[in-house]
Short mmCIF file of C-alpha atoms in Angstrom, two decimals:
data_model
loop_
_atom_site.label_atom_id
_atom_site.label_comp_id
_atom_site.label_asym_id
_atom_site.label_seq_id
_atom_site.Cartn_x
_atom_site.Cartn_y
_atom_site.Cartn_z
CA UNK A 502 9.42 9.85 -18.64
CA UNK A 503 9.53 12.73 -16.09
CA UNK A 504 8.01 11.28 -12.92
CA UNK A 505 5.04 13.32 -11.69
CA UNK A 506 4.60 14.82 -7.65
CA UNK A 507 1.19 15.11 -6.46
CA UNK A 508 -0.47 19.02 -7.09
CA UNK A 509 -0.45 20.70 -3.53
CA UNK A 510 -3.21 23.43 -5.18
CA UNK A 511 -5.65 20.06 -6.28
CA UNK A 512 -5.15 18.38 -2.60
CA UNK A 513 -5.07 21.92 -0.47
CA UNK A 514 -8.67 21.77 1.46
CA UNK A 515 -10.12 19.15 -0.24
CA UNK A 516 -12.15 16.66 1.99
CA UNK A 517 -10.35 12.88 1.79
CA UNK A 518 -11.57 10.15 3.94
CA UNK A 519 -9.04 7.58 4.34
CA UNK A 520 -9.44 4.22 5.98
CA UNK A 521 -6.55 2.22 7.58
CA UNK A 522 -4.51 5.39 8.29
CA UNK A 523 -3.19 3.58 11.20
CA UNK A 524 -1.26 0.97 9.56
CA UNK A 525 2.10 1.25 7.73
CA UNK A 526 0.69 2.79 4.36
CA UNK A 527 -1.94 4.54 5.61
CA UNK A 528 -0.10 6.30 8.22
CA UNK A 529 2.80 7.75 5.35
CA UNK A 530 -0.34 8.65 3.30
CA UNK A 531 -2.07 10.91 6.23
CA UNK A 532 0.94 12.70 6.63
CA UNK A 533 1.75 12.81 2.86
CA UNK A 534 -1.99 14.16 2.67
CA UNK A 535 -1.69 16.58 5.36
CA UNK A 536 1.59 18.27 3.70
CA UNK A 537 -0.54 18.31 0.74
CA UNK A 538 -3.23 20.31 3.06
CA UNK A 539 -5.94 18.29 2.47
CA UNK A 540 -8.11 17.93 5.30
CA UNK A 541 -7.90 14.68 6.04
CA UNK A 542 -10.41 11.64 8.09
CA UNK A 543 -9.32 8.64 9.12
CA UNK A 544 -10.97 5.12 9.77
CA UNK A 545 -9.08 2.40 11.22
CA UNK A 546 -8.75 -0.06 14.43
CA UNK A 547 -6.17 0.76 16.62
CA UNK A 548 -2.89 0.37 15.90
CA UNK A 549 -2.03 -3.39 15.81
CA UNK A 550 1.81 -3.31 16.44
CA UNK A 551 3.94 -1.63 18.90
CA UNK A 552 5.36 0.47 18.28
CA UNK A 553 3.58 1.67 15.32
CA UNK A 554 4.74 4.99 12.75
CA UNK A 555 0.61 6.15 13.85
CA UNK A 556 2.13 6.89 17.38
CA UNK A 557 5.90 7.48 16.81
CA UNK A 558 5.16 10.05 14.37
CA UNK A 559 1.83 11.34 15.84
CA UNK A 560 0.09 10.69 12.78
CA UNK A 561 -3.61 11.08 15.21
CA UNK A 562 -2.65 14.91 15.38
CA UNK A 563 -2.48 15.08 11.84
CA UNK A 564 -5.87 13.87 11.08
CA UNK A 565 -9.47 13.70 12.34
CA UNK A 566 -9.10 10.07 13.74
CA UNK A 567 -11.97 7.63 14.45
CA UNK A 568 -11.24 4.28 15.75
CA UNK A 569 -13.83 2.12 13.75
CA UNK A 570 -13.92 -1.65 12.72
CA UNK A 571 -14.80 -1.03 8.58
CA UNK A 572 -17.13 -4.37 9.18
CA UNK A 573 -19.70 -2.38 11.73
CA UNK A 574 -21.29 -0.79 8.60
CA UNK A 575 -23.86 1.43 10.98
CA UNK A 576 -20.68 3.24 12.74
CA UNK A 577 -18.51 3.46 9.78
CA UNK A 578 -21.83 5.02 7.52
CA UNK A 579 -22.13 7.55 10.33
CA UNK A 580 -18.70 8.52 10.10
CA UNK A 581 -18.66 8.32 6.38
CA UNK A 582 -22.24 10.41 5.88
CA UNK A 583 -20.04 13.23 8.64
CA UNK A 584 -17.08 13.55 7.07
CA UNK A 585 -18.94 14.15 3.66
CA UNK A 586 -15.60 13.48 1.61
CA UNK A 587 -14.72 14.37 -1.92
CA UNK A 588 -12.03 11.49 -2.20
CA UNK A 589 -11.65 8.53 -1.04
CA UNK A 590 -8.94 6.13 -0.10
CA UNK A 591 -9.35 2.52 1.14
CA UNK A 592 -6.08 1.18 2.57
CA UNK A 593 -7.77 -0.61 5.68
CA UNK A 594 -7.55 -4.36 5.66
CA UNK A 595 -6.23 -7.75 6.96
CA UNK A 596 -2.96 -7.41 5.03
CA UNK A 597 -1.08 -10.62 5.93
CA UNK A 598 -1.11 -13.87 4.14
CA UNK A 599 -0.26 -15.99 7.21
CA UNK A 600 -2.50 -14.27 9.20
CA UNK A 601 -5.39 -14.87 7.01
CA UNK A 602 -4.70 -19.22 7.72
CA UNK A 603 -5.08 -18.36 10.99
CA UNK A 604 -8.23 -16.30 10.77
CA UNK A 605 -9.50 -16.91 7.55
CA UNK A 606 -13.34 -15.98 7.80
CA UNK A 607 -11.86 -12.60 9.51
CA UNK A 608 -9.97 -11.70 6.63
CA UNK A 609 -13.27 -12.12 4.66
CA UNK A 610 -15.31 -10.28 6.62
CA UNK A 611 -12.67 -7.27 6.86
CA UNK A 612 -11.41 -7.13 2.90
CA UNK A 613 -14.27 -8.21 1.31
CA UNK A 614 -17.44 -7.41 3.96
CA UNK A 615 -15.52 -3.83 5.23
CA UNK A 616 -14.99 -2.76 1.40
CA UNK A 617 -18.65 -3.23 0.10
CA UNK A 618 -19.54 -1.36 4.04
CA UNK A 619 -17.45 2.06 2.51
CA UNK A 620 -18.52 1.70 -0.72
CA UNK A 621 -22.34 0.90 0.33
CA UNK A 622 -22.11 4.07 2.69
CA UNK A 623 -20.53 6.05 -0.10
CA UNK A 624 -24.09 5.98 -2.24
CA UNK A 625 -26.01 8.55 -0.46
CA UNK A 626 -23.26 11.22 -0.59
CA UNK A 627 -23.48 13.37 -3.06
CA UNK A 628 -19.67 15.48 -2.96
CA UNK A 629 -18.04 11.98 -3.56
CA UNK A 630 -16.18 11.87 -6.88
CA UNK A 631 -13.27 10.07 -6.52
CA UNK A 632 -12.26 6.59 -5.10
CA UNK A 633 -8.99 4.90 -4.79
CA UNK A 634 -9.42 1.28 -3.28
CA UNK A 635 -6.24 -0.87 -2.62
CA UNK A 636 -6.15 -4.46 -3.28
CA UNK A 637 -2.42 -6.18 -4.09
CA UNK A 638 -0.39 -7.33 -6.70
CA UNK A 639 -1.94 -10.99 -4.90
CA UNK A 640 -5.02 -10.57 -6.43
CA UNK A 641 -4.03 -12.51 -9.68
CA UNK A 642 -4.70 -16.34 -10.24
CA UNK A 643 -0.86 -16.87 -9.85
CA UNK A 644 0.49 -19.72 -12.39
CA UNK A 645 3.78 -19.41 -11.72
CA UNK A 646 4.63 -18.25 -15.14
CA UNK A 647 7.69 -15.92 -16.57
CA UNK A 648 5.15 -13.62 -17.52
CA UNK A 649 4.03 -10.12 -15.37
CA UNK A 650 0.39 -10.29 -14.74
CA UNK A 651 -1.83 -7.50 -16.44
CA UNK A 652 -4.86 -5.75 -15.48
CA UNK A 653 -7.18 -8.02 -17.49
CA UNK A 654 -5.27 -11.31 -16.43
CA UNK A 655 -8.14 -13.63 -14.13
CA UNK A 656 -8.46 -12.93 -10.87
CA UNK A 657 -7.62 -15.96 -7.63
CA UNK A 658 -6.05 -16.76 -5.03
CA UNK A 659 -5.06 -20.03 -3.09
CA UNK A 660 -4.62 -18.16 0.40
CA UNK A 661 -7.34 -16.59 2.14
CA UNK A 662 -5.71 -13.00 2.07
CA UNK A 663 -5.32 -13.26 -1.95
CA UNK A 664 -8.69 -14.63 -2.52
CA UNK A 665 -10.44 -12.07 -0.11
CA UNK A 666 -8.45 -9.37 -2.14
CA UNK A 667 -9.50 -10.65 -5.36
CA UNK A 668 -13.37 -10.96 -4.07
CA UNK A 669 -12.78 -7.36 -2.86
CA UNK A 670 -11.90 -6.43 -6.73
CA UNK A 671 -15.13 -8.00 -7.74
CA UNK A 672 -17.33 -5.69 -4.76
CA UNK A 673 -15.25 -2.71 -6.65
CA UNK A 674 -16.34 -3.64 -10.40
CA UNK A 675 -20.08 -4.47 -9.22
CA UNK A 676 -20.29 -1.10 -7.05
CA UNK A 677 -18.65 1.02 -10.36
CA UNK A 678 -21.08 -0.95 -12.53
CA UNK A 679 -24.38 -0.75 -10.67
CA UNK A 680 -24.23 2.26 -8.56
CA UNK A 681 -21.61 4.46 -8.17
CA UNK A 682 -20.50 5.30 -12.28
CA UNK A 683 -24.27 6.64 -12.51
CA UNK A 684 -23.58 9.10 -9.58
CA UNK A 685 -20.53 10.08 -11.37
CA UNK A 686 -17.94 8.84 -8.75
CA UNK A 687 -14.98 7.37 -10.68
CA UNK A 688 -13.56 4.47 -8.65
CA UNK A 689 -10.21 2.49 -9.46
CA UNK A 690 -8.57 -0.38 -7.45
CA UNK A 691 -5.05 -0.24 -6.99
CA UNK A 692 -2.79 -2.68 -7.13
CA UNK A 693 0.15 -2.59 -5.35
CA UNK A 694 3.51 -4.58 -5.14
CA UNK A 695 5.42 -5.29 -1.98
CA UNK A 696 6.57 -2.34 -0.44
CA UNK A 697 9.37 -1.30 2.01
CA UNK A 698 9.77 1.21 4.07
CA UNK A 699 10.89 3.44 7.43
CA UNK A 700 7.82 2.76 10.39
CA UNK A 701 6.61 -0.78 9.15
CA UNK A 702 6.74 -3.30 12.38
CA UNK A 703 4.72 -5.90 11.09
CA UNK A 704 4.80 -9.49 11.78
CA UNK A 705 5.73 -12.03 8.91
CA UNK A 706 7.26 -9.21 6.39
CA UNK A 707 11.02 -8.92 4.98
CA UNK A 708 12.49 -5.92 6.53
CA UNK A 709 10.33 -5.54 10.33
CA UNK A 710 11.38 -9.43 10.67
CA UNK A 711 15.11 -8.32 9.82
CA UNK A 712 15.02 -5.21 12.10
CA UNK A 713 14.01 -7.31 15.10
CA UNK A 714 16.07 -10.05 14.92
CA UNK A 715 19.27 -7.46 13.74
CA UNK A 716 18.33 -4.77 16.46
CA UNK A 717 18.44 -7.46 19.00
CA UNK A 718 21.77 -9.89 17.91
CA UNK A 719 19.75 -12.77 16.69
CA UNK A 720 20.11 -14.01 13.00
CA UNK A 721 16.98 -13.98 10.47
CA UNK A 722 15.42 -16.67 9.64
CA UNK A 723 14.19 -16.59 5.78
CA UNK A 724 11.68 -18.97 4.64
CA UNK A 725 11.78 -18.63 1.05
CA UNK A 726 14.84 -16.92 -0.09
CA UNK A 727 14.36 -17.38 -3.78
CA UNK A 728 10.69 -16.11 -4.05
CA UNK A 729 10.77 -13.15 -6.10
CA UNK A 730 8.29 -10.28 -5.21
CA UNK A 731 8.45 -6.74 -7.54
CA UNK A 732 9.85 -5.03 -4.40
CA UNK A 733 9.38 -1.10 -4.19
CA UNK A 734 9.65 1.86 -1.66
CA UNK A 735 6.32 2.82 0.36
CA UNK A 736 6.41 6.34 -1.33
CA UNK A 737 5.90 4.82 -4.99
CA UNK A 738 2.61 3.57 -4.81
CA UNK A 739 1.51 6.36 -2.38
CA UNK A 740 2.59 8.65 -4.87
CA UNK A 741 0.97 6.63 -7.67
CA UNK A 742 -2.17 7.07 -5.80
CA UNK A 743 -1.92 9.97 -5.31
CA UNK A 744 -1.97 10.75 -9.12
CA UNK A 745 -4.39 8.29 -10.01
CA UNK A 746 -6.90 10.33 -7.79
CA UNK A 747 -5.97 13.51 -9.29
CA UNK A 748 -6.22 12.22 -12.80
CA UNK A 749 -9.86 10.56 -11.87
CA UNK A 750 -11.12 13.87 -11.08
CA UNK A 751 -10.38 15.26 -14.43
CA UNK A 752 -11.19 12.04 -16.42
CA UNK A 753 -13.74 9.99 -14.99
CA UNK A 754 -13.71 7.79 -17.68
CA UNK A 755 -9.96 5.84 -16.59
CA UNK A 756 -11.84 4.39 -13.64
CA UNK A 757 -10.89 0.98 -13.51
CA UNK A 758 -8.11 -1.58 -12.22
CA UNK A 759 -4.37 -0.66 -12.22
CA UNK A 760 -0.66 -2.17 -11.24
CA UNK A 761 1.53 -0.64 -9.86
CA UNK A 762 5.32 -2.03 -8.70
CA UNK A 763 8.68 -1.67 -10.45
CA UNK A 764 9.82 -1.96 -13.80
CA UNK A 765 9.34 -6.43 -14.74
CA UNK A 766 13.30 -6.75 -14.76
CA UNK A 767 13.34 -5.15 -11.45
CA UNK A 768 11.56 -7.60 -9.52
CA UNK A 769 13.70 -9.69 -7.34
CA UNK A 770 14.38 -12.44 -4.89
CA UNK A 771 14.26 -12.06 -0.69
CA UNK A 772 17.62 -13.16 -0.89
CA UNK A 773 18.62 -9.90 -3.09
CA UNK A 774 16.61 -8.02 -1.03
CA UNK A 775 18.34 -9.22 2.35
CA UNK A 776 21.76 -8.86 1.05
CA UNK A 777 20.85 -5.50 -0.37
CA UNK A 778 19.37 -4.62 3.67
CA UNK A 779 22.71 -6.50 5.36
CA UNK A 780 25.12 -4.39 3.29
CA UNK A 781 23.11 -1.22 4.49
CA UNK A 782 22.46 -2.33 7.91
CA UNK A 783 26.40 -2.86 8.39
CA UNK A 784 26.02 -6.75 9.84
CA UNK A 785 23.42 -9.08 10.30
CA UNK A 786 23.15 -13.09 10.39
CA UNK A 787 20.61 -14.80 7.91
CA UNK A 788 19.50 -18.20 8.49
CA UNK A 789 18.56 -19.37 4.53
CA UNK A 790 15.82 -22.06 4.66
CA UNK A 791 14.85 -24.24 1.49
CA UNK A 792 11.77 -22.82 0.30
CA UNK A 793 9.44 -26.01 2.21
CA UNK A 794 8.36 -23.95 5.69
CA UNK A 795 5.40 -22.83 6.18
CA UNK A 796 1.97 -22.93 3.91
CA UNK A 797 1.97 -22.45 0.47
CA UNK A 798 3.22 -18.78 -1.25
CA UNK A 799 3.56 -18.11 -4.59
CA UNK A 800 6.91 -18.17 -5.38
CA UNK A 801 7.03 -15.62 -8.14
CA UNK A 802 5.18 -12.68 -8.75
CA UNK A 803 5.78 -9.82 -11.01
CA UNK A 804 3.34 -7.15 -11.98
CA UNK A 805 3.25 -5.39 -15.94
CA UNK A 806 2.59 -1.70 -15.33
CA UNK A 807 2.52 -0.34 -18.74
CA UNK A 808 -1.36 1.00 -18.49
CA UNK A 809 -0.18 2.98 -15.34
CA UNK A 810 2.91 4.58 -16.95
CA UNK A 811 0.71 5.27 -20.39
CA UNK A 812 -2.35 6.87 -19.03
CA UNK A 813 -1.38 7.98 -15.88
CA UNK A 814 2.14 8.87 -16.10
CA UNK A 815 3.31 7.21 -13.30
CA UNK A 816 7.40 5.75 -13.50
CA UNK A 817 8.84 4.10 -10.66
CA UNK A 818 11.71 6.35 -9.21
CA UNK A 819 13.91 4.61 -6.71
CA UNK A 820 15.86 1.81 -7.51
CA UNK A 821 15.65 -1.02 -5.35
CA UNK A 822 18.66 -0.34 -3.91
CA UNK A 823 18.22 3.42 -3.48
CA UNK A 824 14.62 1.62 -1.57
CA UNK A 825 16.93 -0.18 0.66
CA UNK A 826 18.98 2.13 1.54
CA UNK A 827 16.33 4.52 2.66
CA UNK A 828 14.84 2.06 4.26
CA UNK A 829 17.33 0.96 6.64
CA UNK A 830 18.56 4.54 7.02
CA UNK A 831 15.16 4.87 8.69
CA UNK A 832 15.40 2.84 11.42
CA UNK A 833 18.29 3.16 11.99
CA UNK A 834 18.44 6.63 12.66
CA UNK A 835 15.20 6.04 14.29
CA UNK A 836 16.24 4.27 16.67
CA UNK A 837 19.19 6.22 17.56
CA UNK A 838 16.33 9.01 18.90
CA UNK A 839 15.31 10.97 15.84
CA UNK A 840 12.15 12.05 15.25
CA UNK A 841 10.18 9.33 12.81
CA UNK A 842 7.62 12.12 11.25
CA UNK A 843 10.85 13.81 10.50
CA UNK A 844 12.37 11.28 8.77
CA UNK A 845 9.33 10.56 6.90
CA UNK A 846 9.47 14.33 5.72
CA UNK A 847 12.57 13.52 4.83
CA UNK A 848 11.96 11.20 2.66
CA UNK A 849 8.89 12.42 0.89
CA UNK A 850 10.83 15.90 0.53
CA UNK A 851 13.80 13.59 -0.93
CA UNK A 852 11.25 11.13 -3.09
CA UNK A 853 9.99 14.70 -4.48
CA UNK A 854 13.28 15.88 -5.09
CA UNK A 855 13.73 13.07 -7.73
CA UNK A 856 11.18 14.63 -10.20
CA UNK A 857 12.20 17.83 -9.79
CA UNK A 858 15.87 17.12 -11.11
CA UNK A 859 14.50 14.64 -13.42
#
């Protein structure tokens, strides 16, 4: 299968509001928008690292910016009625699982409380027609089986960040069901498997830990170096939403849940992923713990994305390794002064480049 690039004559000048565009995925997806020429909104706190790929690659100059909290539903329906949008993407969110046993009635509030805010404030419009909501590839009631999980597999979650996700799937289906499929907006959640890439300085994820301890001469400490994750570059599931809006438009009727991730075999351990990120790198230590530290993560995850590749056409197109690599080549370079929005063109003009030849 031929993978597909988004259509710059669908995206030029069409109104998107998209919330969270100041965290790792949001920020690639403003300026992925904005090459697009879609005019573009954004909703989001402040950035919550430093430094963040919002600031390094000027993301705020891209976009109309607002610096709301998606749980103030009076300020973000102001915004929202404003910006009048035609699409909509919902990336903002408490995206960490150890955060969320730290602050677990915050991540609630934010994934579950902040989604039905958007989609409450999206009723009154009457140019909506598309919406893309992203959940995780967490959202599933994980039983550690040798099985990837599909669409219609039950929903759970033992940490608070997987069970607000999988709440925030439920807010999705009622608001389709009861409101927003009789308006004619066709909404979908999206759900997404770990992803790597260039910008991401997060605390408590695989490559942004290994940067920081490799940047500064200090070996990585990994917690769980067997769990196995269906690891895949930032620009897959960006581009996979990307297309799932585009096909909404024209068929209203695929609204619904989909996976998205790397082919089942493809999925693979931390410790394959940090050996794949040391080789590129050039040297780094790894502490390996046993798998006991820290509360409880699944320890294997895997996602089945044959409805996505069927009816949307969407094929993963980097291999994990070629998602390394690119990965690493970002920062790296990064840090030796270039310019991260370039390198982000870079790689979107090189992700691209993949169907083309295809």
């Amino acid at each position: 299968m031929t993978p597909l690039n988004p259509d710059p004559a669908f995206w030029r000048d069409k109104r998107v509001l998209l919330t969270g565009h100041t965290g790792f995925k949001g920020a690639w997806l403003a300026l992925w928008l904005s090459r697009l020429g879609a005019r573009v909104t954004g909703v989001a706190l402040s950035p919550v690292t430093t430094p963040s790929l919002f600031d390094l690659a000027d993301i705020g100059s891209l976009v109309d910016s607002h610096t709301i909290d998606i749980r103030d539903a009076t300020a973000l329906g102001h915004c929202v009625n404003t910006a009048d949008p035609e699409i909509v993407f919902h990336l903002a969110a408490q995206a960490l699982v150890r955060a969320s046993y730290r602050d677990p009635l915050g991540t609630f509030s934010t994934n579950v409380q902040g989604t039905a805010n958007l989609l409450d404030a999206l009723r009154p419009l009457s140019q909506v027609r598309v919406v893309v909501a992203i959940t995780t590839d967490k959202v599933y009631r994980n039983l550690e089986h040798a099985f990837p999980y599909r669409e219609t597999d039950a929903l759970g979650g033992h940490d608070p960040y997987s069970a607000s996700k999988a709440a925030a799937e439920l807010v999705i289906a009622s608001y389709r069901d009861a409101f927003l499929a009789e308006q004619c907006v066709a909404i979908a959640s999206a759900r997404a498997g770990n992803v790597i890439g260039g910008g991401d300085w997060s605390e408590d994820r695989l490559i942004p830990d290994a940067i920081r301890a490799w940047s500064t001469d200090q070996p990585l400490i990994i917690r769980r170096p067997q769990s196995t994750r269906p690891w895949q570059h930032v620009l897959e599931p960006l581009a996979a939403y990307l297309r799932l809006a585009e096909q909404l438009w024209q068929q209203p009727t695929l609204a619904g849940a989909y996976n998205f991730g790397p082919q089942t075999h493809e999925a693979a351990t931390v410790r394959e992923v940090i050996e794949l990120a040391q080789s590129a790198y050039g040297c780094g230590a790894v502490h390996w713990g046993d798998g006991t530290e820290g509360p409880h993560e699944a320890g294997w995850l895997a996602l089945e994305i044959a409805k996505s590749r069927t009816l949307l056409g969407v094929d993963p197109r980097w291999s994990l390794a070629q998602s390394v690599e690119h990965t690493l080549s970002w920062y790296r370079r990064q840090a030796q002064g270039e310019s991260a929005r370039e390198l982000c063109d870079a790689d979107i003009t090189a992700f691209t480049a993949e169907s083309a030849s295809a």
